[in-house]
Short mmCIF file of C-alpha atoms in Angstrom, two decimals:
data_model
loop_
_atom_site.label_atom_id
_atom_site.label_comp_id
_atom_site.label_asym_id
_atom_site.label_seq_id
_atom_site.Cartn_x
_atom_site.Cartn_y
_atom_site.Cartn_z
CA UNK G 1 39.37 -25.91 -9.62
CA UNK G 2 40.55 -27.75 -6.38
CA UNK G 3 38.52 -27.54 -3.22
CA UNK G 4 39.63 -28.68 0.10
CA UNK G 5 38.14 -28.63 3.58
CA UNK G 6 40.12 -29.80 6.35
CA UNK G 7 39.77 -30.67 9.77
CA UNK G 8 37.24 -28.01 10.20
CA UNK G 9 34.73 -27.30 13.11
CA UNK G 10 32.28 -24.30 13.16
CA UNK G 11 30.49 -22.89 16.26
CA UNK G 12 27.77 -20.63 15.61
CA UNK G 13 27.41 -17.01 17.80
CA UNK G 14 24.68 -18.77 19.70
CA UNK G 15 27.39 -21.10 20.99
CA UNK G 16 25.69 -24.35 18.79
CA UNK G 17 28.35 -26.46 17.35
CA UNK G 18 27.28 -26.94 13.85
CA UNK G 19 30.47 -28.94 12.55
CA UNK G 20 32.72 -31.25 14.23
CA UNK G 21 35.89 -31.92 12.77
CA UNK G 22 34.93 -32.09 8.94
CA UNK G 23 37.03 -32.93 6.16
CA UNK G 24 36.21 -33.18 2.67
CA UNK G 25 38.03 -33.07 -0.75
CA UNK G 26 35.71 -32.61 -3.69
CA UNK G 27 37.49 -34.09 -6.79
CA UNK G 28 38.38 -31.25 -9.15
CA UNK G 29 36.13 -31.02 -12.33
CA UNK G 30 33.28 -33.97 -10.86
CA UNK G 31 30.06 -33.82 -8.92
CA UNK G 32 30.18 -34.39 -4.88
CA UNK G 33 26.93 -34.92 -3.41
CA UNK G 34 26.24 -33.88 0.16
CA UNK G 35 23.22 -35.47 1.98
CA UNK G 36 21.86 -36.15 5.39
CA UNK G 37 18.97 -35.27 7.76
CA UNK G 38 17.92 -32.07 8.24
CA UNK G 39 20.28 -30.00 10.44
CA UNK G 40 22.88 -32.04 9.82
CA UNK G 41 25.46 -29.23 8.39
CA UNK G 42 24.79 -29.57 4.76
CA UNK G 43 24.08 -25.86 4.14
CA UNK G 44 27.00 -24.80 6.68
CA UNK G 45 29.28 -26.92 4.39
CA UNK G 46 28.04 -24.99 1.09
CA UNK G 47 28.73 -21.47 3.07
CA UNK G 48 32.45 -22.65 4.14
CA UNK G 49 33.21 -23.03 0.62
CA UNK G 50 31.46 -19.65 -1.17
CA UNK G 51 32.96 -17.80 1.96
CA UNK G 52 29.87 -16.97 3.74
CA UNK G 53 31.27 -18.34 6.87
CA UNK G 54 33.31 -16.42 7.92
CA UNK G 55 32.96 -13.10 6.07
CA UNK G 56 29.04 -13.09 6.46
CA UNK G 57 27.88 -15.82 9.06
CA UNK G 58 30.15 -15.16 12.17
CA UNK G 59 31.15 -17.57 14.72
CA UNK G 60 34.21 -19.46 15.52
CA UNK G 61 35.69 -21.59 12.59
CA UNK G 62 38.64 -23.92 13.12
CA UNK G 63 40.67 -25.71 10.49
CA UNK G 64 41.17 -25.07 6.69
CA UNK G 65 39.18 -24.23 3.89
CA UNK G 66 40.90 -23.79 0.48
CA UNK G 67 39.91 -23.04 -3.07
CA UNK G 68 42.44 -22.82 -5.54
CA UNK G 69 45.12 -23.52 -2.90
CA UNK G 70 44.03 -19.97 -1.23
CA UNK G 71 42.41 -19.85 2.53
CA UNK G 72 38.71 -18.47 1.72
CA UNK G 73 39.16 -16.64 4.97
CA UNK G 74 41.51 -14.45 3.41
CA UNK G 75 39.51 -14.02 0.31
CA UNK G 76 37.57 -10.78 0.14
CA UNK G 77 33.99 -11.55 -0.05
CA UNK G 78 33.26 -9.49 -3.02
CA UNK G 79 35.80 -11.50 -5.17
CA UNK G 80 34.40 -14.99 -3.93
CA UNK G 81 32.04 -14.81 -6.98
CA UNK G 82 35.13 -15.22 -9.26
CA UNK G 83 35.60 -18.87 -7.60
CA UNK G 84 32.20 -19.82 -6.99
CA UNK G 85 28.50 -19.25 -7.92
CA UNK G 86 25.61 -20.69 -5.40
CA UNK G 87 22.14 -21.57 -5.81
CA UNK G 88 20.78 -21.24 -2.38
CA UNK G 89 17.88 -22.93 -0.54
CA UNK G 90 15.69 -19.89 -0.54
CA UNK G 91 16.40 -18.44 -3.80
CA UNK G 92 14.52 -15.21 -3.11
CA UNK G 93 17.28 -14.11 -0.90
CA UNK G 94 19.93 -14.17 -3.34
CA UNK G 95 18.59 -11.57 -5.73
CA UNK G 96 19.59 -8.26 -6.15
CA UNK G 97 17.45 -6.76 -8.87
CA UNK G 98 13.75 -6.72 -9.81
CA UNK G 99 13.86 -8.54 -13.20
CA UNK G 100 15.01 -11.71 -14.76
CA UNK G 101 17.21 -10.24 -17.11
CA UNK G 102 18.87 -7.71 -14.96
CA UNK G 103 19.45 -10.61 -12.23
CA UNK G 104 21.01 -12.85 -14.88
CA UNK G 105 23.33 -9.94 -15.98
CA UNK G 106 24.19 -8.55 -12.34
CA UNK G 107 27.36 -10.75 -11.76
CA UNK G 108 28.66 -10.31 -14.90
CA UNK G 109 28.35 -6.56 -14.92
CA UNK G 110 30.35 -6.25 -11.61
CA UNK G 111 33.32 -8.16 -12.76
CA UNK G 112 33.42 -6.08 -16.15
CA UNK G 113 32.58 -8.59 -18.59
CA UNK G 114 31.67 -6.99 -22.03
CA UNK G 115 27.96 -6.34 -23.02
CA UNK G 116 27.90 -8.62 -26.04
CA UNK G 117 29.45 -11.27 -23.79
CA UNK G 118 26.64 -10.80 -20.92
CA UNK G 119 23.79 -10.89 -23.43
CA UNK G 120 25.42 -14.10 -25.09
CA UNK G 121 25.30 -16.02 -21.66
CA UNK G 122 21.91 -14.47 -20.47
CA UNK G 123 20.42 -16.06 -23.74
CA UNK G 124 22.03 -19.21 -23.22
CA UNK G 125 20.96 -19.98 -19.98
CA UNK G 126 17.35 -18.95 -20.31
CA UNK G 127 17.04 -21.33 -23.45
CA UNK G 128 19.23 -24.16 -21.30
CA UNK G 129 16.58 -24.05 -18.80
CA UNK G 130 13.48 -23.17 -20.75
CA UNK G 131 13.05 -20.03 -19.24
CA UNK G 132 12.73 -17.61 -22.63
CA UNK G 133 9.02 -16.58 -21.80
CA UNK G 134 10.34 -15.12 -18.28
CA UNK G 135 13.12 -12.95 -19.85
CA UNK G 136 11.06 -9.81 -19.17
CA UNK G 137 9.22 -10.67 -16.20
CA UNK G 138 9.63 -8.99 -12.95
CA UNK G 139 11.24 -11.26 -10.04
CA UNK G 140 8.24 -10.44 -7.59
CA UNK G 141 5.39 -12.09 -9.80
CA UNK G 142 7.29 -15.55 -10.31
CA UNK G 143 6.47 -18.64 -8.21
CA UNK G 144 8.76 -20.23 -5.91
CA UNK G 145 9.80 -22.78 -8.47
CA UNK G 146 10.23 -20.30 -11.18
CA UNK G 147 12.48 -18.15 -8.81
CA UNK G 148 14.52 -21.44 -8.19
CA UNK G 149 15.06 -21.69 -11.84
CA UNK G 150 16.54 -17.99 -12.51
CA UNK G 151 18.72 -18.73 -9.60
CA UNK G 152 19.95 -21.70 -11.52
CA UNK G 153 20.24 -19.96 -14.73
CA UNK G 154 22.09 -17.19 -12.77
CA UNK G 155 24.65 -19.56 -11.42
CA UNK G 156 24.98 -20.86 -15.18
CA UNK G 157 25.84 -17.08 -16.29
CA UNK G 158 28.28 -16.64 -13.56
CA UNK G 159 30.67 -19.29 -15.33
CA UNK G 160 32.41 -19.63 -12.03
CA UNK G 161 34.70 -23.03 -11.53
CA UNK G 162 32.94 -24.18 -8.43
CA UNK G 163 29.37 -24.09 -8.53
CA UNK G 164 27.29 -24.97 -5.10
CA UNK G 165 23.88 -26.12 -5.14
CA UNK G 166 21.70 -26.03 -1.87
CA UNK G 167 18.46 -28.15 -2.58
CA UNK G 168 18.36 -27.14 -5.81
CA UNK G 169 14.94 -28.90 -6.63
CA UNK G 170 12.88 -28.28 -3.52
CA UNK G 171 10.53 -26.20 -5.40
CA UNK G 172 10.26 -27.62 -8.88
CA UNK G 173 8.27 -29.92 -10.79
CA UNK G 174 9.49 -32.83 -12.77
CA UNK G 175 9.97 -30.77 -15.90
CA UNK G 176 12.16 -28.43 -13.75
CA UNK G 177 14.28 -31.10 -11.99
CA UNK G 178 14.97 -32.59 -15.30
CA UNK G 179 15.90 -29.17 -16.65
CA UNK G 180 18.37 -28.95 -13.32
CA UNK G 181 19.63 -32.40 -14.32
CA UNK G 182 20.55 -31.38 -17.72
CA UNK G 183 22.28 -28.21 -16.41
CA UNK G 184 24.34 -30.20 -13.85
CA UNK G 185 25.19 -32.23 -16.61
CA UNK G 186 26.34 -29.68 -18.79
CA UNK G 187 28.39 -27.87 -16.12
CA UNK G 188 30.33 -31.32 -15.36
CA UNK G 189 31.18 -31.63 -19.10
CA UNK G 190 32.54 -28.33 -18.72
CA UNK G 191 35.08 -29.72 -15.99
CA UNK G 192 33.27 -27.78 -13.31
CA UNK G 193 33.43 -28.74 -9.68
CA UNK G 194 30.09 -29.00 -8.38
CA UNK G 195 29.25 -29.59 -4.77
CA UNK G 196 25.34 -30.43 -4.19
CA UNK G 197 23.56 -30.61 -0.99
CA UNK G 198 20.34 -32.24 -1.40
CA UNK G 199 17.23 -34.49 0.11
CA UNK G 200 16.00 -35.31 -3.12
CA UNK G 201 18.66 -37.24 -4.81
CA UNK G 202 17.11 -39.45 -7.57
CA UNK G 203 17.80 -37.05 -10.28
CA UNK G 204 21.47 -37.19 -9.84
CA UNK G 205 21.66 -40.98 -10.91
CA UNK G 206 24.67 -41.39 -13.23
CA UNK G 207 26.42 -37.91 -12.11
CA UNK G 208 27.26 -38.21 -8.87
CA UNK G 209 31.10 -39.26 -8.43
CA UNK G 210 31.45 -39.08 -4.65
CA UNK G 211 28.80 -39.08 -2.08
CA UNK G 212 28.80 -38.07 1.81
CA UNK G 213 26.26 -38.64 4.51
CA UNK G 214 26.32 -36.18 7.27
CA UNK G 215 25.08 -36.49 10.61
CA UNK G 216 25.08 -34.02 13.54
CA UNK G 217 28.09 -32.08 11.99
CA UNK G 218 30.06 -35.15 11.27
CA UNK G 219 30.39 -36.88 7.94
CA UNK G 220 29.45 -40.37 8.72
CA UNK G 221 29.63 -42.19 5.24
CA UNK G 222 31.67 -41.97 2.30
CA UNK G 223 30.97 -43.57 -0.69
CA UNK G 224 30.96 -43.55 -4.77
CA UNK G 225 27.97 -42.65 -6.68
CA UNK G 226 27.67 -46.13 -7.97
CA UNK G 227 27.62 -47.46 -4.63
CA UNK G 228 24.99 -44.54 -3.38
CA UNK G 229 22.41 -45.68 -6.41
CA UNK G 230 22.89 -49.47 -5.68
CA UNK G 231 21.86 -49.03 -2.01
CA UNK G 232 19.20 -51.09 -0.55
CA UNK G 233 15.90 -49.62 0.55
CA UNK G 234 16.88 -50.94 4.14
CA UNK G 235 19.95 -48.92 4.19
CA UNK G 236 18.88 -45.87 2.43
CA UNK G 237 15.93 -45.87 5.18
CA UNK G 238 18.42 -46.30 8.08
CA UNK G 239 20.82 -43.44 6.70
CA UNK G 240 17.43 -41.10 6.51
CA UNK G 241 17.64 -40.89 2.44
CA UNK G 242 15.10 -40.06 0.19
CA UNK G 243 14.08 -42.47 -2.75
CA UNK G 244 16.93 -43.06 -4.98
CA UNK G 245 14.50 -43.51 -7.78
CA UNK G 246 12.24 -41.05 -9.19
CA UNK G 247 9.04 -41.40 -7.24
CA UNK G 248 5.61 -41.80 -8.86
CA UNK G 249 2.15 -41.28 -7.88
CA UNK G 250 0.72 -44.67 -6.83
CA UNK G 251 -2.51 -46.20 -7.88
CA UNK G 252 -3.99 -46.26 -4.27
CA UNK G 253 -3.64 -43.92 -1.20
CA UNK G 254 -1.93 -45.02 2.00
CA UNK G 255 -5.19 -46.36 3.31
CA UNK G 256 -5.41 -48.76 0.24
CA UNK G 257 -8.41 -47.13 -1.36
CA UNK G 258 -8.11 -45.87 -5.20
CA UNK G 259 -6.02 -42.60 -5.59
CA UNK G 260 -8.41 -39.97 -6.95
CA UNK G 261 -6.98 -37.75 -9.73
CA UNK G 262 -8.90 -34.57 -11.02
CA UNK G 263 -7.35 -32.58 -13.86
CA UNK G 264 -8.69 -28.99 -13.60
CA UNK G 265 -7.77 -26.12 -16.13
CA UNK G 266 -6.37 -23.50 -14.29
CA UNK G 267 -7.90 -20.95 -16.58
CA UNK G 268 -11.41 -22.30 -17.99
CA UNK G 269 -11.98 -21.87 -21.87
CA UNK G 270 -13.47 -18.60 -22.83
CA UNK G 271 -17.30 -18.66 -23.00
CA UNK G 272 -17.61 -21.49 -20.31
CA UNK G 273 -20.41 -21.29 -17.78
CA UNK G 274 -20.52 -19.76 -14.71
CA UNK G 275 -20.83 -21.94 -11.51
CA UNK G 276 -24.48 -21.86 -10.35
CA UNK G 277 -23.08 -22.50 -6.63
CA UNK G 278 -22.23 -25.59 -4.54
CA UNK G 279 -24.35 -28.03 -3.05
CA UNK G 280 -24.58 -28.12 0.90
CA UNK G 281 -21.93 -30.49 1.97
CA UNK G 282 -18.96 -30.95 4.61
CA UNK G 283 -15.76 -29.30 3.67
CA UNK G 284 -14.47 -26.61 1.59
CA UNK G 285 -15.78 -25.31 -1.73
CA UNK G 286 -14.56 -22.88 -4.12
CA UNK G 287 -16.58 -21.33 -6.77
CA UNK G 288 -15.96 -18.72 -9.69
CA UNK G 289 -12.51 -18.01 -8.38
CA UNK G 290 -10.78 -15.36 -11.01
CA UNK G 291 -7.61 -14.04 -10.13
CA UNK G 292 -5.60 -11.47 -12.59
CA UNK G 293 -2.57 -9.93 -12.20
CA UNK G 294 -0.67 -7.30 -14.31
CA UNK G 295 -3.76 -7.82 -16.83
CA UNK G 296 -2.90 -11.45 -17.01
CA UNK G 297 -5.84 -14.29 -15.90
CA UNK G 298 -3.71 -16.46 -13.53
CA UNK G 299 -6.94 -18.48 -12.24
CA UNK G 300 -10.20 -19.02 -13.64
CA UNK G 301 -11.81 -21.79 -11.71
CA UNK G 302 -15.48 -22.69 -11.82
CA UNK G 303 -15.22 -25.32 -9.01
CA UNK G 304 -13.26 -26.96 -7.01
CA UNK G 305 -13.99 -28.76 -3.44
CA UNK G 306 -11.90 -30.09 -0.47
CA UNK G 307 -13.52 -32.68 1.66
CA UNK G 308 -13.32 -32.73 5.41
CA UNK G 309 -11.57 -35.77 6.93
CA UNK G 310 -9.01 -36.07 3.31
CA UNK G 311 -5.80 -35.02 2.44
CA UNK G 312 -5.97 -33.30 -0.99
CA UNK G 313 -2.86 -32.91 -3.05
CA UNK G 314 -2.60 -30.01 -5.70
CA UNK G 315 0.11 -30.66 -7.99
CA UNK G 316 0.72 -28.86 -11.46
CA UNK G 317 3.62 -27.10 -13.45
CA UNK G 318 5.45 -24.02 -11.77
CA UNK G 319 3.59 -20.86 -12.44
CA UNK G 320 0.18 -22.79 -13.01
CA UNK G 321 -1.07 -20.98 -10.01
CA UNK G 322 -1.26 -23.51 -7.30
CA UNK G 323 0.22 -20.88 -4.58
CA UNK G 324 -1.99 -18.17 -5.84
CA UNK G 325 -5.09 -20.46 -5.24
CA UNK G 326 -4.14 -21.63 -1.74
CA UNK G 327 -3.37 -17.47 -0.94
CA UNK G 328 -6.60 -16.53 -2.32
CA UNK G 329 -8.47 -19.12 0.00
CA UNK G 330 -6.69 -17.60 3.00
CA UNK G 331 -7.56 -14.02 1.48
CA UNK G 332 -3.66 -13.00 1.25
CA UNK G 333 -4.65 -12.81 -2.97
CA UNK G 334 -7.29 -10.54 -4.06
CA UNK G 335 -9.81 -12.27 -6.43
CA UNK G 336 -12.76 -10.87 -8.51
CA UNK G 337 -15.78 -10.03 -6.42
CA UNK G 338 -17.89 -13.02 -7.71
CA UNK G 339 -15.75 -15.36 -6.06
CA UNK G 340 -17.41 -17.64 -3.27
CA UNK G 341 -15.15 -19.62 -0.72
CA UNK G 342 -17.34 -21.70 1.65
CA UNK G 343 -16.83 -24.17 4.53
CA UNK G 344 -19.92 -26.32 5.44
CA UNK G 345 -22.07 -24.12 3.06
CA UNK G 346 -21.29 -20.79 4.60
CA UNK G 347 -18.78 -18.17 3.70
CA UNK G 348 -15.23 -18.96 4.93
CA UNK G 349 -14.58 -17.01 8.43
CA UNK G 350 -11.28 -15.23 9.65
CA UNK G 351 -9.00 -17.58 11.73
CA UNK G 352 -10.73 -20.86 9.76
CA UNK G 353 -7.76 -21.06 7.55
CA UNK G 354 -4.14 -21.42 8.24
CA UNK G 355 -1.63 -21.15 5.41
CA UNK G 356 2.49 -22.70 5.85
CA UNK G 357 3.74 -20.71 3.28
CA UNK G 358 6.98 -21.80 1.05
CA UNK G 359 9.32 -19.02 2.65
CA UNK G 360 8.54 -20.03 6.24
CA UNK G 361 10.73 -17.07 7.52
CA UNK G 362 7.54 -14.96 7.23
CA UNK G 363 5.99 -17.23 10.03
CA UNK G 364 8.48 -17.46 12.83
CA UNK G 365 7.96 -14.78 15.41
CA UNK G 366 9.12 -15.92 18.99
CA UNK G 367 12.20 -15.81 20.83
CA UNK G 368 12.55 -19.42 21.12
CA UNK G 369 11.30 -22.87 19.28
CA UNK G 370 9.50 -23.61 22.51
CA UNK G 371 7.32 -20.46 22.32
CA UNK G 372 6.49 -21.16 18.99
CA UNK G 373 4.46 -24.52 19.26
CA UNK G 374 3.37 -26.98 21.94
CA UNK G 375 5.94 -29.07 23.44
CA UNK G 376 3.70 -32.22 22.26
CA UNK G 377 4.05 -31.09 18.56
CA UNK G 378 7.60 -30.27 18.92
CA UNK G 379 8.46 -33.97 20.24
CA UNK G 380 6.21 -35.43 17.28
CA UNK G 381 7.93 -33.67 14.68
CA UNK G 382 11.64 -34.22 16.01
CA UNK G 383 12.40 -30.78 17.20
CA UNK G 384 11.95 -31.07 21.05
CA UNK G 385 15.96 -31.30 21.31
CA UNK G 386 15.88 -27.85 19.85
CA UNK G 387 13.38 -26.08 22.19
CA UNK G 388 15.71 -23.60 23.32
CA UNK G 389 17.07 -22.55 20.27
CA UNK G 390 16.02 -19.22 18.48
CA UNK G 391 14.15 -19.92 15.44
CA UNK G 392 15.92 -18.55 12.67
CA UNK G 393 18.93 -20.35 13.81
CA UNK G 394 17.62 -23.66 12.63
CA UNK G 395 18.56 -24.95 9.36
CA UNK G 396 15.97 -24.77 6.59
CA UNK G 397 14.19 -28.06 7.11
CA UNK G 398 14.14 -27.54 10.77
CA UNK G 399 12.19 -24.03 10.10
CA UNK G 400 9.82 -25.70 8.05
CA UNK G 401 8.93 -28.27 10.59
CA UNK G 402 8.66 -25.76 13.17
CA UNK G 403 5.94 -23.81 11.40
CA UNK G 404 4.09 -27.02 10.43
CA UNK G 405 4.02 -27.92 14.10
CA UNK G 406 2.71 -24.16 14.72
CA UNK G 407 -0.11 -24.80 12.05
CA UNK G 408 -1.04 -28.15 13.62
CA UNK G 409 -1.29 -26.55 16.86
CA UNK G 410 -4.02 -23.80 15.57
CA UNK G 411 -7.60 -24.44 15.89
CA UNK G 412 -8.27 -24.04 12.47
CA UNK G 413 -10.78 -26.30 10.45
CA UNK G 414 -8.41 -25.71 7.43
CA UNK G 415 -5.12 -26.44 7.16
CA UNK G 416 -2.92 -25.57 3.98
CA UNK G 417 0.84 -26.27 3.25
CA UNK G 418 2.87 -24.84 0.33
CA UNK G 419 5.53 -27.26 -0.54
CA UNK G 420 5.90 -28.61 3.19
CA UNK G 421 9.15 -30.96 2.48
CA UNK G 422 11.10 -28.80 0.65
CA UNK G 423 13.98 -28.96 3.21
CA UNK G 424 12.85 -32.21 4.41
CA UNK G 425 15.10 -35.68 5.31
CA UNK G 426 13.05 -39.38 4.83
CA UNK G 427 12.45 -39.58 8.49
CA UNK G 428 10.58 -36.27 9.04
CA UNK G 429 8.83 -36.53 5.67
CA UNK G 430 7.09 -39.92 7.15
CA UNK G 431 6.46 -37.63 10.32
CA UNK G 432 5.01 -34.81 8.46
CA UNK G 433 2.57 -37.21 6.61
CA UNK G 434 1.57 -38.81 9.63
CA UNK G 435 0.52 -35.34 11.39
CA UNK G 436 -1.38 -34.64 8.15
CA UNK G 437 -3.54 -37.80 8.24
CA UNK G 438 -4.18 -37.26 11.99
CA UNK G 439 -5.42 -33.80 11.56
CA UNK G 440 -7.73 -35.37 8.47
CA UNK G 441 -8.98 -37.91 10.87
CA UNK G 442 -10.07 -35.04 13.25
CA UNK G 443 -12.44 -34.16 10.62
CA UNK G 444 -10.01 -30.92 9.32
CA UNK G 445 -9.81 -30.21 5.46
CA UNK G 446 -6.22 -30.57 4.85
CA UNK G 447 -4.56 -29.02 1.36
CA UNK G 448 -1.23 -29.82 0.38
CA UNK G 449 0.53 -28.13 -2.54
CA UNK G 450 3.54 -30.17 -3.59
CA UNK G 451 5.86 -31.45 -6.45
CA UNK G 452 6.94 -34.15 -4.15
CA UNK G 453 5.45 -37.54 -5.12
CA UNK G 454 6.91 -39.13 -2.47
CA UNK G 455 5.44 -37.34 0.16
CA UNK G 456 1.87 -37.20 -1.69
CA UNK G 457 2.32 -41.03 -1.97
CA UNK G 458 2.44 -41.29 2.37
CA UNK G 459 -0.39 -38.96 2.49
CA UNK G 460 -2.96 -38.04 -0.10
CA UNK G 461 -6.47 -39.27 -0.35
CA UNK G 462 -7.16 -37.30 -3.95
CA UNK G 463 -5.18 -35.06 -6.07
CA UNK G 464 -6.17 -32.16 -8.13
CA UNK G 465 -3.86 -31.39 -10.86
CA UNK G 466 -4.18 -28.00 -12.12
CA UNK G 467 -3.12 -28.01 -16.15
#
């Protein structure tokens, strides 16, 4: 189906001009990649096509947005699901039901699809993304990466002619990213018109037909997919783009010392010995941590240590328990009573640990960016020009950096970040890595949960891999 954006400008209700005379015609049945810096207008472009602008997000829009020859502004929002399916940057905001099975049936039920066809689509999507084991799960018990996979499965079951994906791999492990690539390849073979807004682009090699780079609300570069993936590193960095090939953890840290990788079972084998208690040392030590949910053991860790003065990355498959672990450290997740969490040999006290969550909307409280973090920190993280903006008016990547700025401003000895680069371009990835290195140099304990090997290569001293 044809999509056409013609000379569109958009000004948000706050008065900020987000898009400035943007024109784009994604080829029907092909894949268009939209990339560029955080806050450049990528998500706004997606909202133009799915009708959220102007039907839900108000403001002033000029120019034309056509889908199948019809002006989107004149198509009722309830009908847009027949034309487009969207995977949002924060998938938790797009669900209407409480279980995976119900969510995958929701859109089709609303459009009167026969029950047997709904079941066929649902089973097909679950199999395509390897989610059969989640079919009967409650959405509220899933990890961020699992929620992202469910959102992609929902888009698959909707069978709309235009598919929009906004940062679809931001919280996914390598296996999940390969699953998304397979789904996108299948949709392309089915002649769907696909628009992907992404910072992490390496997984789309060989699939992109047209690529555009945005900056400050304008399209500043257009190229074919072949031109994009043949680009040299110097030009890629100049445009602020992430790695064009799949990143891998290096053998050595950014400081030149060997990278330590420790494999730890998330649930120890039955009958394994219990921890006798950590030795006195500087840093954070966890012993005998057991977390259960719904009668299922999520974590059973005998011993983990996080030294001060170092950045420790935590990696592992979606749903393995990474977020549960860091929430338990901050007492946001209940553990069995015998669990011990100690800092420098003493029980971790209140206010000694600060967690930057995956969903940073929960951690923005002030009326302006300037009131959330110090001017010095905003400057270092590229947010100074946004000081007068309301935090919730920022892009996903900008919100992420703002909460990181507030975390760095805390006096907490333990700083924990859960997927801190999910909506972040290459330049700001480097600035966050620099800030975390500086925190470690101050003698703090820095813990990063991430699937982003490109980021971990820039900041991590050691890696804990949950199995």
